[in-house]
Every structure is written in structure tokens, then in C-alpha cells.
XYZ file of N, CA and C in Angstrom:
282
model
N 0.817 -1.200 0.000
C 0.000 0.000 0.000
C 0.861 1.265 0.000
N 2.003 1.229 0.694
C 2.861 2.409 0.725
C 3.366 2.771 -0.669
N 3.663 1.768 -1.478
C 4.147 2.035 -2.834
C 3.063 2.713 -3.675
N 1.826 2.311 -3.495
C 0.728 2.953 -4.239
C 0.504 4.355 -3.722
N 0.477 4.523 -2.417
C 0.290 5.846 -1.823
C 1.407 6.789 -2.252
N 2.608 6.268 -2.363
C 3.755 7.075 -2.788
C 3.841 7.248 -4.291
N 2.823 6.816 -5.003
C 2.721 6.924 -6.461
C 3.932 6.296 -7.151
N 4.406 5.181 -6.627
C 5.523 4.470 -7.259
C 5.409 2.965 -7.000
N 4.360 2.322 -7.572
C 4.152 0.905 -7.301
C 5.317 0.025 -7.752
N 6.089 0.498 -8.717
C 7.222 -0.284 -9.202
C 8.318 -0.452 -8.153
N 8.288 0.334 -7.085
C 9.310 0.266 -6.045
C 8.948 -0.684 -4.907
N 7.796 -1.286 -4.967
C 7.396 -2.229 -3.922
C 8.277 -3.473 -3.947
N 8.780 -3.891 -2.790
C 9.658 -5.054 -2.719
C 8.884 -6.357 -2.919
N 7.632 -6.373 -2.542
C 6.785 -7.549 -2.693
C 5.761 -7.239 -3.780
N 5.576 -8.145 -4.744
C 4.571 -7.880 -5.786
C 3.208 -7.563 -5.171
N 2.551 -6.591 -5.746
C 1.238 -6.170 -5.258
C 0.185 -7.133 -5.796
N -0.745 -7.526 -4.938
C -1.813 -8.445 -5.338
C -3.166 -7.855 -4.956
N -4.101 -8.006 -5.860
C -5.489 -7.633 -5.588
C -6.380 -8.790 -6.004
N -7.532 -8.895 -5.405
C -8.439 -10.004 -5.699
C -9.211 -9.831 -7.004
N -9.448 -8.578 -7.428
C -10.250 -8.353 -8.627
C -9.591 -7.340 -9.551
N -9.986 -7.385 -10.811
C -9.510 -6.408 -11.791
C -9.954 -4.997 -11.415
N -11.144 -4.891 -10.865
C -11.670 -3.586 -10.468
C -10.779 -2.940 -9.400
N -10.301 -3.744 -8.453
C -9.388 -3.239 -7.422
C -8.045 -2.842 -8.039
N -7.578 -3.618 -9.005
C -6.325 -3.298 -9.691
C -6.445 -1.956 -10.405
N -7.516 -1.774 -11.150
C -7.710 -0.517 -11.879
C -7.777 0.670 -10.925
N -8.510 0.519 -9.836
C -8.606 1.613 -8.853
C -7.227 1.967 -8.314
N -6.404 0.967 -8.016
C -5.051 1.228 -7.515
C -4.200 1.901 -8.581
N -4.322 1.467 -9.814
C -3.566 2.096 -10.903
C -3.935 3.566 -11.053
N -5.219 3.854 -10.996
C -5.655 5.238 -11.149
C -5.197 6.111 -9.982
N -4.903 5.497 -8.840
C -4.361 6.248 -7.703
C -2.921 6.704 -7.954
N -2.252 6.069 -8.913
C -0.834 6.365 -9.137
C -0.577 7.305 -10.308
N -1.618 7.860 -10.924
C -1.403 8.710 -12.091
C -1.567 10.191 -11.783
N -1.409 10.536 -10.536
C -1.439 11.943 -10.146
C -2.807 12.569 -10.309
N -2.818 13.785 -10.856
C -4.064 14.551 -10.987
C -4.887 14.183 -12.219
N -4.436 13.226 -12.994
C -5.153 12.834 -14.204
C -6.417 12.067 -13.828
N -7.586 12.545 -14.254
C -8.822 11.798 -13.960
C -8.795 10.452 -14.684
N -9.407 9.442 -14.112
C -9.397 8.118 -14.740
C -10.006 8.148 -16.136
N -10.940 9.055 -16.378
C -11.554 9.163 -17.710
C -10.572 9.693 -18.748
N -9.476 10.284 -18.305
C -8.463 10.820 -19.214
C -7.237 9.914 -19.322
N -7.262 8.789 -18.641
C -6.108 7.880 -18.624
C -5.940 7.185 -19.968
N -4.693 6.935 -20.307
C -4.357 6.162 -21.504
C -4.174 4.713 -21.047
N -5.199 3.904 -21.311
C -5.238 2.520 -20.827
C -5.149 1.569 -22.018
N -4.334 0.536 -21.876
C -4.201 -0.499 -22.902
C -4.460 -1.853 -22.249
N -5.318 -2.633 -22.861
C -5.595 -3.999 -22.402
C -5.056 -4.938 -23.476
N -4.038 -5.714 -23.106
C -3.440 -6.677 -24.022
C -3.737 -8.060 -23.475
N -4.425 -8.857 -24.239
C -4.816 -10.195 -23.768
C -3.606 -11.107 -23.656
N -2.691 -11.012 -24.620
C -1.557 -11.917 -24.670
C -0.370 -11.152 -25.257
N 0.670 -10.972 -24.483
C 1.822 -10.200 -24.967
C 2.576 -10.900 -26.084
N 2.298 -12.166 -26.315
C 2.906 -12.881 -27.431
C 2.134 -12.646 -28.728
N 0.965 -12.073 -28.627
C 0.134 -11.811 -29.799
C -0.553 -10.461 -29.609
N 0.025 -9.435 -30.190
C -0.527 -8.081 -30.023
C -1.215 -7.595 -31.304
N -1.724 -8.542 -32.079
C -2.465 -8.173 -33.283
C -3.758 -7.445 -32.945
N -4.346 -7.773 -31.806
C -5.583 -7.130 -31.376
C -5.423 -6.708 -29.922
N -5.604 -5.420 -29.662
C -5.528 -4.872 -28.313
C -6.742 -3.991 -28.087
N -7.010 -3.683 -26.853
C -8.107 -2.800 -26.500
C -7.499 -1.560 -25.840
N -7.895 -0.383 -26.316
C -7.324 0.856 -25.791
C -8.427 1.842 -25.423
N -8.074 2.774 -24.551
C -9.034 3.810 -24.161
C -9.117 4.877 -25.258
N -10.176 5.667 -25.188
C -10.409 6.714 -26.194
C -9.294 7.751 -26.271
N -8.487 7.832 -25.245
C -7.372 8.796 -25.258
C -6.374 8.472 -26.368
N -6.494 7.309 -26.996
C -5.627 6.922 -28.107
C -6.258 7.214 -29.468
N -7.424 7.825 -29.514
C -8.131 8.049 -30.780
C -7.273 8.786 -31.805
N -6.625 9.865 -31.401
C -5.786 10.621 -32.339
C -4.608 9.790 -32.825
N -4.014 9.000 -31.935
C -2.889 8.151 -32.320
C -3.309 7.115 -33.357
N -4.487 6.543 -33.171
C -4.991 5.544 -34.112
C -5.229 6.184 -35.466
N -5.839 7.350 -35.475
C -6.121 8.054 -36.719
C -4.833 8.410 -37.455
N -3.813 8.822 -36.710
C -2.552 9.262 -37.309
C -1.669 8.109 -37.782
N -1.921 6.893 -37.302
C -1.072 5.757 -37.619
C -1.735 4.903 -38.694
N -1.138 4.871 -39.872
C -1.706 4.098 -40.968
C -1.616 2.594 -40.795
N -0.879 2.119 -39.815
C -0.710 0.677 -39.599
C -1.686 0.126 -38.563
N -2.451 0.992 -37.931
C -3.381 0.581 -36.880
C -4.792 0.908 -37.341
N -5.713 -0.013 -37.110
C -7.111 0.265 -37.459
C -8.024 -0.226 -36.358
N -9.140 0.438 -36.257
C -10.166 0.031 -35.292
C -10.987 -1.088 -35.907
N -11.275 -2.106 -35.119
C -12.097 -3.208 -35.614
C -13.498 -3.191 -35.002
N -13.694 -2.355 -33.976
C -15.023 -2.166 -33.388
C -15.187 -0.684 -33.072
N -16.391 -0.305 -32.775
C -16.645 1.048 -32.288
C -16.170 1.127 -30.840
N -16.028 2.360 -30.323
C -15.624 2.541 -28.929
C -16.660 1.910 -28.018
N -16.184 1.203 -27.010
C -17.061 0.564 -26.043
C -16.522 0.814 -24.642
N -17.406 0.927 -23.701
C -16.987 1.075 -22.307
C -16.498 -0.266 -21.789
N -15.439 -0.238 -20.998
C -14.937 -1.459 -20.392
C -16.036 -2.056 -19.522
N -16.252 -3.347 -19.664
C -17.304 -4.027 -18.917
C -16.694 -4.802 -17.755
N -17.289 -4.636 -16.582
C -16.862 -5.338 -15.373
C -17.994 -6.274 -14.951
N -17.663 -7.528 -14.674
C -18.697 -8.477 -14.253
C -19.038 -8.278 -12.775
N -20.090 -8.942 -12.287
C -20.498 -8.756 -10.890
C -19.418 -9.117 -9.864
N -18.473 -9.969 -10.246
C -17.389 -10.354 -9.335
C -16.270 -9.306 -9.307
N -16.369 -8.293 -10.173
C -15.363 -7.231 -10.189
C -14.235 -7.447 -11.177
N -14.419 -8.341 -12.141
C -13.376 -8.619 -13.122
C -13.778 -8.148 -14.512
N -12.784 -7.809 -15.308
C -13.021 -7.322 -16.670
C -13.616 -8.451 -17.506
N -14.677 -8.120 -18.239
C -15.246 -9.063 -19.199
C -14.368 -8.979 -20.435
N -13.832 -10.104 -20.867
C -12.866 -10.156 -21.960
C -13.423 -9.501 -23.225
N -12.848 -8.357 -23.638
C -13.356 -7.680 -24.837
C -12.971 -8.418 -26.112
N -12.019 -9.320 -26.058
C -11.535 -10.009 -27.245
C -12.446 -11.143 -27.659
N -13.272 -11.641 -26.760
C -14.234 -12.676 -27.100
C -15.476 -12.069 -27.740
N -15.646 -10.754 -27.619
C -16.830 -10.078 -28.119
C -16.694 -9.682 -29.583
N -15.479 -9.798 -30.136
C -15.228 -9.359 -31.512
C -15.453 -10.489 -32.467
């Protein structure tokens, strides 16, 4: 908790663990200073060995438009959290 409060989770000697994705996201948003969570640049990568399809927040819209090698395959969607507090896999929905 001290590493998150100090806005430097990477300095924690013991890996940080949370029970749900929702708790993880809340902790991450605590470490980005004055940036509102709605303005955060978030990337969800299902598998780092296969980055052909990723999910990103709207803060990347200009980057996607400017990059001729990247294309959107769906319209913007809000991240879905299940009742247990975990992210509903956006890659199964495509």
C-alpha cells in the first residue's frame, strides 16, 4: 500500500496483489497523479505474445487516426466489469 500511496508501485519489494480487476484498476488510477481516470491512456493486451488485437481507451483516438498501420475493428465501447469485479474479456466479443 505504501508504494501505491507514494505513487511508485514499481518500487514495492513484494509484488502487489489484488483479488479483482476492479481493485487493480482503482489502484492504478491512484498512481497517475491529478489525471482523472476518464483521461487515462489505458491499454488492455490479452496476450503479450500476440498483439495483433488490443483494447485501448479513447485517449488513443488521435494516435490511431494518425497511424496508418493501426485500425479500429469495433466502435468505442466502455470497459465491462462483471459482478465479481473482473473485466469481461473484450476479445471474445469481436
